[in-house]
mmCIF file of C-alpha atoms in Angstrom:
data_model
loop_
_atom_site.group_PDB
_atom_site.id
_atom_site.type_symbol
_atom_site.label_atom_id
_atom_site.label_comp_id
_atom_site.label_asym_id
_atom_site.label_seq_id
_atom_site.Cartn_x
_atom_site.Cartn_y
_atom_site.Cartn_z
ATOM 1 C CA UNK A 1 95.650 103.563 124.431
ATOM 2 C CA UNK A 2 95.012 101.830 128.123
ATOM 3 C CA UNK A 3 97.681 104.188 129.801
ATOM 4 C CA UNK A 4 96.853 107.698 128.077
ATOM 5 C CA UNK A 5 93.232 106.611 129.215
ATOM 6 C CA UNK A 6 94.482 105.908 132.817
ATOM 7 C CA UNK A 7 96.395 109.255 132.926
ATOM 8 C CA UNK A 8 92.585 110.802 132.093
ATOM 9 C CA UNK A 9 91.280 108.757 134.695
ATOM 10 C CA UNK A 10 93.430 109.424 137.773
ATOM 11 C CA UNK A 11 93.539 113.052 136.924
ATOM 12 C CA UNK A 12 89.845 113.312 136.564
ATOM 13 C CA UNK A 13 89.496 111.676 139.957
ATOM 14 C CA UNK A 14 92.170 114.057 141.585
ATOM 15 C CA UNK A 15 90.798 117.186 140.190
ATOM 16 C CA UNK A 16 88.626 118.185 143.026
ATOM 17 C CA UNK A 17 91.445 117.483 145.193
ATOM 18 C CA UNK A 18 94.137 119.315 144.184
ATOM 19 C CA UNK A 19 91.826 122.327 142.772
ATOM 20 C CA UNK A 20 91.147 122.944 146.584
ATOM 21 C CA UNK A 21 94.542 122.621 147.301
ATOM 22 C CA UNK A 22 95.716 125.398 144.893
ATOM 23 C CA UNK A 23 94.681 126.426 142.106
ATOM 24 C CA UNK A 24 97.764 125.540 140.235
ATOM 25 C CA UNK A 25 96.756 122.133 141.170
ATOM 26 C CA UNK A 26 94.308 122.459 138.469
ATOM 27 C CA UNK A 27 96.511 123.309 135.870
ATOM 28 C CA UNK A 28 98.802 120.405 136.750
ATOM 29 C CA UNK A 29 95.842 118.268 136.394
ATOM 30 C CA UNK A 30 94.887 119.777 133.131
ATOM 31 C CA UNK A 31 98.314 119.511 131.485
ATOM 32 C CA UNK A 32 99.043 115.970 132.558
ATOM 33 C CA UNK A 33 95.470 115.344 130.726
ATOM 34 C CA UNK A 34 96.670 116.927 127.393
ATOM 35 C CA UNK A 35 99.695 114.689 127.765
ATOM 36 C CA UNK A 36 97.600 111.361 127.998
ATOM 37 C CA UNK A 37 95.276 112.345 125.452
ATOM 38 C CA UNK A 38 97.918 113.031 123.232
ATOM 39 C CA UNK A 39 98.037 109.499 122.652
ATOM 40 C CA UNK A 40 95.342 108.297 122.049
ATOM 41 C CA UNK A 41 94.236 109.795 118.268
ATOM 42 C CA UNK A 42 98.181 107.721 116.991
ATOM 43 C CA UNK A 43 96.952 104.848 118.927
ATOM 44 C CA UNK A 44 93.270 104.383 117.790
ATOM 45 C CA UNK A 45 94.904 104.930 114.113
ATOM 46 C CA UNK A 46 97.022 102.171 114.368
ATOM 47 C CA UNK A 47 94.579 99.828 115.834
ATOM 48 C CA UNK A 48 92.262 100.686 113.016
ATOM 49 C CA UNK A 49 94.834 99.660 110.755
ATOM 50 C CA UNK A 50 95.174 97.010 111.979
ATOM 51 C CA UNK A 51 91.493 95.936 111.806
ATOM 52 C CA UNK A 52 89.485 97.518 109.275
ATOM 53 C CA UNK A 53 89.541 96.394 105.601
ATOM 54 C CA UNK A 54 89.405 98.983 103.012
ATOM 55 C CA UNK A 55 85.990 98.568 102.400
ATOM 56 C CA UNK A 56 84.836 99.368 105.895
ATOM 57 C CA UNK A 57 87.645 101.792 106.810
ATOM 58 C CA UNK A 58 84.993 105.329 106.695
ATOM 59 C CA UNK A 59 82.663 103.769 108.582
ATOM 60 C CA UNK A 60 84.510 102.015 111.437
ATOM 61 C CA UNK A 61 86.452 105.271 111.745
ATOM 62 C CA UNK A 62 83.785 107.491 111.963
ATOM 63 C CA UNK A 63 82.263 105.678 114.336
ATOM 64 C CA UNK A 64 85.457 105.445 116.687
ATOM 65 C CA UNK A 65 86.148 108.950 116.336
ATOM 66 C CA UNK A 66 82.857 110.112 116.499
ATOM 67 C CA UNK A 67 82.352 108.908 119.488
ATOM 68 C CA UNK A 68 84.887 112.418 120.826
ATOM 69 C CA UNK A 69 82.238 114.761 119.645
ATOM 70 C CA UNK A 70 79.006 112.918 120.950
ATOM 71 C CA UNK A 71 81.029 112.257 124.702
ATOM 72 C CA UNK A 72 81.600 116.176 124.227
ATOM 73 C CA UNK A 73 77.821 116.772 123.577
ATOM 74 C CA UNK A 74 76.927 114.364 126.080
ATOM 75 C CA UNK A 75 79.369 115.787 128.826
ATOM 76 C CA UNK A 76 77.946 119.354 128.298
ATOM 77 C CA UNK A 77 74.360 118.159 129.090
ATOM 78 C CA UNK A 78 75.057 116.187 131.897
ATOM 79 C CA UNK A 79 77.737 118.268 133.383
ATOM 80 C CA UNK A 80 75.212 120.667 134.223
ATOM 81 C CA UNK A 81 72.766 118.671 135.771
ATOM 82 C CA UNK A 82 75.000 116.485 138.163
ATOM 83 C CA UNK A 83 76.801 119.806 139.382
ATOM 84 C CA UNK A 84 72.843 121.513 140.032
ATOM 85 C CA UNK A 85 72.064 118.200 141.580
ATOM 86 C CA UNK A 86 75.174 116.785 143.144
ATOM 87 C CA UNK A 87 77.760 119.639 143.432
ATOM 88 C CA UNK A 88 80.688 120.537 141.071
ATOM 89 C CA UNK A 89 83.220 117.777 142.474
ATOM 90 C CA UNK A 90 80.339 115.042 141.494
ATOM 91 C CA UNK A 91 80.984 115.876 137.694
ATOM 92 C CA UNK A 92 84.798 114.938 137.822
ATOM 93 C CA UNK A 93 84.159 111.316 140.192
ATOM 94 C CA UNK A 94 81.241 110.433 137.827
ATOM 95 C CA UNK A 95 83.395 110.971 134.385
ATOM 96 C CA UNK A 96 86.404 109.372 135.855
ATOM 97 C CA UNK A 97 84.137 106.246 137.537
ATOM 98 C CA UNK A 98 83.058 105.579 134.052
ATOM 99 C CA UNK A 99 86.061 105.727 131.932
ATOM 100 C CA UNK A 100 87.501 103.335 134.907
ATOM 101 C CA UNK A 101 84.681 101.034 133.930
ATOM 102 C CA UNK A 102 85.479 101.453 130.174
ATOM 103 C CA UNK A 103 89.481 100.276 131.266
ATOM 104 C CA UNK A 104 88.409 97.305 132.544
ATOM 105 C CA UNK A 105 85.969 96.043 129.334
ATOM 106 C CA UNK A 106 89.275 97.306 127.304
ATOM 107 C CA UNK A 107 91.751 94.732 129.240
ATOM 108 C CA UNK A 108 88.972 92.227 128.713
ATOM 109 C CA UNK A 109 87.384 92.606 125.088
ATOM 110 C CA UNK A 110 90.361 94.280 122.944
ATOM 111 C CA UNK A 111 93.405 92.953 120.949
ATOM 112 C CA UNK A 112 95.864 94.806 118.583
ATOM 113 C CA UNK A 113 94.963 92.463 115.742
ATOM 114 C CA UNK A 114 92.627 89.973 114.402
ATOM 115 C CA UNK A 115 95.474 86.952 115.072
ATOM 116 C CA UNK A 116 95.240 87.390 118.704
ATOM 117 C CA UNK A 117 91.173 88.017 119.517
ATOM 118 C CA UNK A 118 89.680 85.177 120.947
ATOM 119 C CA UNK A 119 86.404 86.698 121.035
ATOM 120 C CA UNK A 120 85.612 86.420 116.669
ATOM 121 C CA UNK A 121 85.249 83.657 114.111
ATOM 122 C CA UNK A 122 87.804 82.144 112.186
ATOM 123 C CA UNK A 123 86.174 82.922 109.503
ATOM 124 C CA UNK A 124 85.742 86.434 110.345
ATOM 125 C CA UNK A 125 90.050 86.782 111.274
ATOM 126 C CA UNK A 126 90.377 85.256 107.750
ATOM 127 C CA UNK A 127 88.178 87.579 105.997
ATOM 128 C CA UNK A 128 89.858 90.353 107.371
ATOM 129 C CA UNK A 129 93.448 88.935 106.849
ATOM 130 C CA UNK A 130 92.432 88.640 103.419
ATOM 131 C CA UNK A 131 91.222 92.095 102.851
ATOM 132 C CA UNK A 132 94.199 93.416 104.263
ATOM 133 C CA UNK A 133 96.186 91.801 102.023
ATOM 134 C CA UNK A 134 98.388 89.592 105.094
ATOM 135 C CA UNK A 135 100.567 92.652 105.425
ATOM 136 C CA UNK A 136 101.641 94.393 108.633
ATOM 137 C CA UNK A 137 99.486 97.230 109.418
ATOM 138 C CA UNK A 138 101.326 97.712 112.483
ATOM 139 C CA UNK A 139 105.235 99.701 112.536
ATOM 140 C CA UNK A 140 107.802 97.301 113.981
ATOM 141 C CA UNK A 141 111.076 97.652 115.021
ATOM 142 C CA UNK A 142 112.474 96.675 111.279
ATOM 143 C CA UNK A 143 109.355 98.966 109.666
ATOM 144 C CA UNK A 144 111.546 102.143 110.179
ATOM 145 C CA UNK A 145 110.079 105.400 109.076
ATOM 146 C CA UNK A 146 111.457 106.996 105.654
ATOM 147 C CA UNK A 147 110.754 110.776 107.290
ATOM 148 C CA UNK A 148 112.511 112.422 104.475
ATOM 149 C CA UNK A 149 109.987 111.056 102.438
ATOM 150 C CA UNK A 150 106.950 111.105 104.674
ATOM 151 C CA UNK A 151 107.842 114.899 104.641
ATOM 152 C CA UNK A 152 107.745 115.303 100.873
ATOM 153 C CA UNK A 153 104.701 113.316 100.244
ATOM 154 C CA UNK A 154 102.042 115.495 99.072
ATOM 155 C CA UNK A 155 99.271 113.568 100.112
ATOM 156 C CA UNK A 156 100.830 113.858 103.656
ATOM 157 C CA UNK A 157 101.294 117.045 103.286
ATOM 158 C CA UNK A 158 97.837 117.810 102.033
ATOM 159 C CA UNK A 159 96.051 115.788 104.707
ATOM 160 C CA UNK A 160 99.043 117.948 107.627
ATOM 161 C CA UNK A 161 97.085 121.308 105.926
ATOM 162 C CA UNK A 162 93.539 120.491 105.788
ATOM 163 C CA UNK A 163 93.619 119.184 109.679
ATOM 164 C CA UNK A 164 95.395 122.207 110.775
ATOM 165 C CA UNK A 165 93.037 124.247 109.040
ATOM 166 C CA UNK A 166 89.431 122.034 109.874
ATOM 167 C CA UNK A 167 90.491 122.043 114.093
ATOM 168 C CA UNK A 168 90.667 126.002 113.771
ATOM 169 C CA UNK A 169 87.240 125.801 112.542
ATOM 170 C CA UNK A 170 86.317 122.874 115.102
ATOM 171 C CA UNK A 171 87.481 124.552 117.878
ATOM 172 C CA UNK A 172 85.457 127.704 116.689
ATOM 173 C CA UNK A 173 82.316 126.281 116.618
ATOM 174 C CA UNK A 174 83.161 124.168 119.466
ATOM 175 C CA UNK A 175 84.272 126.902 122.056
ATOM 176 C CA UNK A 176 84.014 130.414 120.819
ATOM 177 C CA UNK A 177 80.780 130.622 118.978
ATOM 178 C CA UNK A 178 79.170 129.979 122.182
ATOM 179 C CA UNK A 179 80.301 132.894 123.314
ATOM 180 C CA UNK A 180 79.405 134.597 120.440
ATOM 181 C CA UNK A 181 75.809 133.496 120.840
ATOM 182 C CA UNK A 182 76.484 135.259 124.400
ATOM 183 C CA UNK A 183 77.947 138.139 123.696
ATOM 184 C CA UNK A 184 76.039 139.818 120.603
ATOM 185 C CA UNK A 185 73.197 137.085 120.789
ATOM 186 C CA UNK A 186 72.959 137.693 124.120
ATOM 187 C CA UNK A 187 71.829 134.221 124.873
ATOM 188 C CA UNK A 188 71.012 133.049 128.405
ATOM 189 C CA UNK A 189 73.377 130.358 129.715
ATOM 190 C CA UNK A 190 71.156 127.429 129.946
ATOM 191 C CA UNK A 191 69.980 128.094 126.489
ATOM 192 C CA UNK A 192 73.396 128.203 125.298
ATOM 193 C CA UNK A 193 74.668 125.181 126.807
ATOM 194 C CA UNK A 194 71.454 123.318 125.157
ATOM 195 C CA UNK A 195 72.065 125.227 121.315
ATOM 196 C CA UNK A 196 75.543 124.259 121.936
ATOM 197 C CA UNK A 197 74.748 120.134 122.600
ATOM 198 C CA UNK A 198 72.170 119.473 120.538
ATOM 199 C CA UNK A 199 74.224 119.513 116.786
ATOM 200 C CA UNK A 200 76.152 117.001 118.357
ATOM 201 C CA UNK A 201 73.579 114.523 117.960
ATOM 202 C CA UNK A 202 72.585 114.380 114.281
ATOM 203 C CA UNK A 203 76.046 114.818 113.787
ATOM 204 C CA UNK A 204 76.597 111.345 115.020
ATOM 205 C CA UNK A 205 73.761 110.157 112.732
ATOM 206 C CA UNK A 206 75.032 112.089 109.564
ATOM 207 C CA UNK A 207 78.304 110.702 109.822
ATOM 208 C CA UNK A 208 77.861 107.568 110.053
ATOM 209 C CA UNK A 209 75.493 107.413 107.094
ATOM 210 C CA UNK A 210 77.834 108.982 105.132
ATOM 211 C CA UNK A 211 80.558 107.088 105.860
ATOM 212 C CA UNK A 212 78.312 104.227 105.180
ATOM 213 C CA UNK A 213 77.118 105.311 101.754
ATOM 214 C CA UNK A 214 80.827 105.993 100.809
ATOM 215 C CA UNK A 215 82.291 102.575 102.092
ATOM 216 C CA UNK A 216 79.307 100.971 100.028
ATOM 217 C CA UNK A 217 79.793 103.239 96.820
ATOM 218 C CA UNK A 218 83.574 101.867 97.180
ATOM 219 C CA UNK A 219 82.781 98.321 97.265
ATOM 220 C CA UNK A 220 80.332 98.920 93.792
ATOM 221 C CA UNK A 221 83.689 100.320 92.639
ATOM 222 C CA UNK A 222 81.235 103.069 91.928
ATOM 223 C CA UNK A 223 84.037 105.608 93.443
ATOM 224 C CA UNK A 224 87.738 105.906 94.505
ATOM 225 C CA UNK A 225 88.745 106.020 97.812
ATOM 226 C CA UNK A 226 90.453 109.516 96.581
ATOM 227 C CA UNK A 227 86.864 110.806 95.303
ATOM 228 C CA UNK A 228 85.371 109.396 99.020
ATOM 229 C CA UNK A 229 87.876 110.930 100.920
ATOM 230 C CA UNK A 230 87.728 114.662 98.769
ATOM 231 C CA UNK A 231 84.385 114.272 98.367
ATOM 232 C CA UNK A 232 84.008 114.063 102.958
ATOM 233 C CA UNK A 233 86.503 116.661 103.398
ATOM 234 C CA UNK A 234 84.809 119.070 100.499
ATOM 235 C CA UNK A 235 81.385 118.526 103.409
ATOM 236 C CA UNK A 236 83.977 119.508 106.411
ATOM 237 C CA UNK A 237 84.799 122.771 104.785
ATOM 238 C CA UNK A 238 82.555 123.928 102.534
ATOM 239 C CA UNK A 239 79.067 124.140 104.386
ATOM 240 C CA UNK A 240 80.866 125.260 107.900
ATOM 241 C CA UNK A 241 82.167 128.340 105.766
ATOM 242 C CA UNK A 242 79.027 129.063 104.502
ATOM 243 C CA UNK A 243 77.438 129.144 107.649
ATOM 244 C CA UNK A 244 79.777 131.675 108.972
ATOM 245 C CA UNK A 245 79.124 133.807 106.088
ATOM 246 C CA UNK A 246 75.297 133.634 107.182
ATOM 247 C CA UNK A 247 76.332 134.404 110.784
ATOM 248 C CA UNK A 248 77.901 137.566 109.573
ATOM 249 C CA UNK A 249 74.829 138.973 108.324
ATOM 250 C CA UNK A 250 71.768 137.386 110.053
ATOM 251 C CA UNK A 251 71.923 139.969 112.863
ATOM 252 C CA UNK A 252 69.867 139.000 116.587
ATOM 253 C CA UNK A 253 67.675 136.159 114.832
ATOM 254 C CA UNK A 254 68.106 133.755 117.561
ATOM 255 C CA UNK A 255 66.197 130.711 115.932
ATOM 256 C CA UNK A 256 67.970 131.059 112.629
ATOM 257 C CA UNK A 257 71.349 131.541 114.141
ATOM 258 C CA UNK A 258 71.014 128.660 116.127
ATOM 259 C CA UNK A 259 69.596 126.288 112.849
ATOM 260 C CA UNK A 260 72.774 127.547 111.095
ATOM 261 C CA UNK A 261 75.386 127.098 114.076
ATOM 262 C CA UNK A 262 73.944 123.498 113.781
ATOM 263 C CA UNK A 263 74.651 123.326 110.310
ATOM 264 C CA UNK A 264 77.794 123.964 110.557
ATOM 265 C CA UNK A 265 78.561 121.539 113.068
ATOM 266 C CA UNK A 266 76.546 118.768 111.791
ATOM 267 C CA UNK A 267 78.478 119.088 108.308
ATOM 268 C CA UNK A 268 82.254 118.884 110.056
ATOM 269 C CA UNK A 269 81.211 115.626 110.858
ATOM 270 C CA UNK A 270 82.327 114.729 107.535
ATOM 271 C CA UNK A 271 86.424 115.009 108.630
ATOM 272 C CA UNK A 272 85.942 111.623 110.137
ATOM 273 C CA UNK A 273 85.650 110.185 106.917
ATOM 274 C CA UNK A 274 87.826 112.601 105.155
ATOM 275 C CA UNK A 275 91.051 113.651 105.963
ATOM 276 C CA UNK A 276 91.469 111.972 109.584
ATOM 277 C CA UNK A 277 90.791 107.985 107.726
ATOM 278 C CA UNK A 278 93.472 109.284 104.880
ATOM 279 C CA UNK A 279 96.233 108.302 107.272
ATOM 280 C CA UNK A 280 95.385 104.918 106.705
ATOM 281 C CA UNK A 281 95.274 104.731 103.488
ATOM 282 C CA UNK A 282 98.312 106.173 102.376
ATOM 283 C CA UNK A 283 100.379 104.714 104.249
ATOM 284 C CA UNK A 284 98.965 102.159 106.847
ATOM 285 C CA UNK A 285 101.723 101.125 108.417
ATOM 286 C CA UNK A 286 102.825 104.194 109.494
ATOM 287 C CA UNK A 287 98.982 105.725 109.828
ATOM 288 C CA UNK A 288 99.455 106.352 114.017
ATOM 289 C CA UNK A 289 102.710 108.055 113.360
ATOM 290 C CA UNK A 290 101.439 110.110 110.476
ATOM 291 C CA UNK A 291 98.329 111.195 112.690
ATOM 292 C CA UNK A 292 100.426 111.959 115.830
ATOM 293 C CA UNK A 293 102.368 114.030 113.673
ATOM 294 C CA UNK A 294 99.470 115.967 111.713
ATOM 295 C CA UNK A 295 97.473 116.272 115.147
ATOM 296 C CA UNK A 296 100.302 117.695 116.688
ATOM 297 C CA UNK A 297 100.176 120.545 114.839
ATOM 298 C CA UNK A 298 96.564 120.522 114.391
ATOM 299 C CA UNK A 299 96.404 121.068 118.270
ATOM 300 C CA UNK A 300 97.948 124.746 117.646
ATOM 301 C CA UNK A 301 95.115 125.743 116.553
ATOM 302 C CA UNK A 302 93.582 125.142 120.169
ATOM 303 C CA UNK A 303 96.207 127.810 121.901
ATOM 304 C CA UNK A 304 95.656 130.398 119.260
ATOM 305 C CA UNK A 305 92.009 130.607 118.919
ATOM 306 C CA UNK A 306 91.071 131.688 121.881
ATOM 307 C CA UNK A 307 94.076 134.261 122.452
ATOM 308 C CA UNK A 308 93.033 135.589 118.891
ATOM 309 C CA UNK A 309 89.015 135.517 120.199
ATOM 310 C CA UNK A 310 89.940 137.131 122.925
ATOM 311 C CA UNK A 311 92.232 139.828 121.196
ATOM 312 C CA UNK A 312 89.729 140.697 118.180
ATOM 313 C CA UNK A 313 86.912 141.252 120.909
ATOM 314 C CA UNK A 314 88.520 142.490 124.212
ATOM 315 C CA UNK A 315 86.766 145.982 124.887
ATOM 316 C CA UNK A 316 84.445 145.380 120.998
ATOM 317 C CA UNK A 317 82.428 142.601 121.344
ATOM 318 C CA UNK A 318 80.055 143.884 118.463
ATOM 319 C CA UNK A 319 79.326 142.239 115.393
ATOM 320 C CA UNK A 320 82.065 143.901 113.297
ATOM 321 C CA UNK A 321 84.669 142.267 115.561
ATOM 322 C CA UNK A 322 83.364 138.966 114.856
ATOM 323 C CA UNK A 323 83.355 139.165 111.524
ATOM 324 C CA UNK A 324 86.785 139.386 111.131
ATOM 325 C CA UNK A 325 87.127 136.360 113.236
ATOM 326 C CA UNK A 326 84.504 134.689 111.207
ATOM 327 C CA UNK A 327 86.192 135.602 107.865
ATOM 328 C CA UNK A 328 89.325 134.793 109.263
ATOM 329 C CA UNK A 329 87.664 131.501 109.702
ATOM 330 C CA UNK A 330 86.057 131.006 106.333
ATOM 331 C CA UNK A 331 89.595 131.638 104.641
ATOM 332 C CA UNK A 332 91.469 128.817 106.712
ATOM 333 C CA UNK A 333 87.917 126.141 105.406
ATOM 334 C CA UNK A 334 88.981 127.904 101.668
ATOM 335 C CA UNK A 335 92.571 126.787 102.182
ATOM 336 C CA UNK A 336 91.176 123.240 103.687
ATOM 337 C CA UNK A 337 89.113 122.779 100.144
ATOM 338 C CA UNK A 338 91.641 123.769 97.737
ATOM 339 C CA UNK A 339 94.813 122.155 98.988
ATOM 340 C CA UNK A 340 92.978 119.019 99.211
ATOM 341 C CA UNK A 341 91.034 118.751 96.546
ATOM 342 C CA UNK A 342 93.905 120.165 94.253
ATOM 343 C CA UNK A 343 96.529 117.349 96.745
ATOM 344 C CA UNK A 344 94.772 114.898 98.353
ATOM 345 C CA UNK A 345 95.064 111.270 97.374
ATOM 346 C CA UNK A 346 93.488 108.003 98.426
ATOM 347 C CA UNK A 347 96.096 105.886 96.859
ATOM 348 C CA UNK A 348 98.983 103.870 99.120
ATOM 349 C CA UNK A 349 102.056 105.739 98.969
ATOM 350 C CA UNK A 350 105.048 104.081 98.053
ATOM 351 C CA UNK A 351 107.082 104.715 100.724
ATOM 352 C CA UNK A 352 104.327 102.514 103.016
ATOM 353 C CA UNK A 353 105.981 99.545 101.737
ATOM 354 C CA UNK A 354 109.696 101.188 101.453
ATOM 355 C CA UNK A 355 111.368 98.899 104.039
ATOM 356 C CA UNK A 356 110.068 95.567 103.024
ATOM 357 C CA UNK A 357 111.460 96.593 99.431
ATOM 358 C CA UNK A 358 114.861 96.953 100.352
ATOM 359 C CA UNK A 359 115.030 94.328 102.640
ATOM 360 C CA UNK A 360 113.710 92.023 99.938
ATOM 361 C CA UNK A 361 116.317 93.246 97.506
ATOM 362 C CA UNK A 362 119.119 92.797 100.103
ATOM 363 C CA UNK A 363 118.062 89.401 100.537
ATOM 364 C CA UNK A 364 117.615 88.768 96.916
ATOM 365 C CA UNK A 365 120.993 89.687 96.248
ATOM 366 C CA UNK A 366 122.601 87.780 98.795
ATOM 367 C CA UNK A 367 120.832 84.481 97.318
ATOM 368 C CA UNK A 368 121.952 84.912 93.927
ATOM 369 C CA UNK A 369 124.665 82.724 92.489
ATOM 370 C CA UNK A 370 127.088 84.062 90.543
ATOM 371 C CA UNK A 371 125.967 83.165 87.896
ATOM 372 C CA UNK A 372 122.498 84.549 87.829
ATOM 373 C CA UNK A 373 124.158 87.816 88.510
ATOM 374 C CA UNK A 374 126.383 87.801 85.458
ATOM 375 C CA UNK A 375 123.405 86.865 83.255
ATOM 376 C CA UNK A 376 121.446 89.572 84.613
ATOM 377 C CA UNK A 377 124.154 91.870 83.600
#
């Protein structure tokens, strides 16, 4: 987590630089920020883990990976007014000088695991030992991965689809509906930079309240972490396809597209406590390997939807042309919802614990006497 965060930071900090180099110094900077935040979504999975018992695990997720869409909201506010104020290279030192800050608290403050934070209660480190069962949430060297059968779990596989499909959605109403609230809306571009922000904001609030309400419901034994985890992700794909519908048909209403763009947006908070905490509860051991792998391929979405944006509306950029993008949209949220609702599963998988089983069994069997053996036979 500390280096792909220091990759950020010194390319952040270089960006100005090299951009008036050469433009391709940009890209280089770009890329090389891809590859450091590729790491960080595995990492902050296995730290979680590591840390949060089952009956907090929505809400201390949420909140971690919250945080990515209210630094976006807060970014796209502030951007603006230190590049008016201070010029454009001002935007890039000021990001970078605070996540530098941010490394330095994270050297000080964090530890992979309640054993070696010196900064809690014993009491506390027991109470989330005990929670957790005193099992390794962490992979090890011995803790190899059974791929075959990470690959034909069904819960994986259910959780692999509905990310895929949610980040083409995210990155929809994240990048390209802007656009579309500038092309046929024919918003200014101060407005649309504020319509844009501001969902970002009760989105924090939502989520967290709902991940709340479902870690509470949980510890009731109320519900099942399957029915909390369905019942987050049904949010996440449900009400953003319904808004789209509405933004097919509402025509130039500014106001009203604007209230339902933030709809949208405000409901995909819900992933945080759907699909993205199911990682961990399948299989926790494995949970940053499983969400490198599913975000992977969740990050294709991100090439495509712009190329296919900029395809569908390249010489048309009526209304018609964005409906098929919208409906195009709405089908991948209808694939989300039915795979996992129909798939989905809050329950540890077996294979978690596949490693400690055999190695149990091999040492059981060594131990035996003879005799045991033969009566077992």
């Amino acid at each position: 987590m500390f280096f792909s965060v220091a990759i950020n930071v010194i390319c952040t900090l270089l960006t100005p630089v090299f951009t008036k180099m050469h433009y391709g110094g940009l890209i280089l900077m770009r890329v090389l920020e891809g590859v450091g935040g590729g790491a960080t979504f595995p990492a902050m999975h296995s730290m979680i883990a590591s840390w949060s018992p089952p009956n907090e695990r929505s809400v201390m997720s949420t909140i971690t990976y919250v945080g990515t869409s209210f630094g976006t909201a807060i970014s796209i506010l502030l951007s603006g007014v230190i590049a008016a104020n201070c010029g454009w290279e001002a935007v890039f030192y000021i990001m970078g000088g605070l996540s530098a800050i941010w490394m330095i608290l994270w050297i000080i403050l964090i530890q992979d695991s309640p054993n070696t934070q010196p900064f809690i209660s014993q009491e506390e480190r027991d109470l989330i030992n005990s929670q957790l069962g005193q099992k390794s949430t962490k992979a090890t060297a011995k803790n190899h991965i059974p791929w075959k059968k990470v690959f034909t779990s069904i819960p994986f596989l259910a959780i692999l689809i509905a990310h895929v499909c949610s980040n083409w959605g995210w990155y929809m109403f994240l990048i390209e509906i802007p656009f579309y609230m500038k092309q046929v809306l024919k918003f200014n571009v101060s407005s649309n930079a504020v319509a844009s922000a501001v969902p970002y904001f009760p989105l924090l609030i939502l989520s967290i309240v709902i991940s709340k309400l479902l870690d509470t419901l949980k510890e009731k034994r109320k519900i099942t972490t399957t029915f909390a985890r369905k019942a987050s992700t049904s949010l996440c794909s449900i009400i953003p396809g319904l808004c789209l519908i509405i933004l097919c048909y509402i025509g130039c209403k500014h106001t009203l597209a604007v209230i339902v763009m933030s709809f949208g947006i405000i409901a995909m908070g819900g992933m945080f406590s759907g699909f993205l905490t199911n990682h961990i509860d399948i299989a926790p051991n494995f949970a940053g390997t499983l969400v490198a792998i599913t975000n992977s391929a969740a990050t294709i979405p991100g090439i495509i939807v712009p190329i296919f944006v900029g395809f569908m509306t390249k010489g048309n950029q009526t209304i018609e042309a964005w409906r098929v993008i919208f409906f195009v949209t709405i089908a991948l949220f209808a694939i989300e919802f039915v795979v996992f609702i129909t798939c989905g599963s809050g329950e540890e998988q077996s294979w978690n614990n596949s490693n400690n089983k055999q190695s149990t069994q091999c040492k059981h069997s060594e131990e035996t006497p003879l005799k045991d053996i033969q009566r077992q036979l």
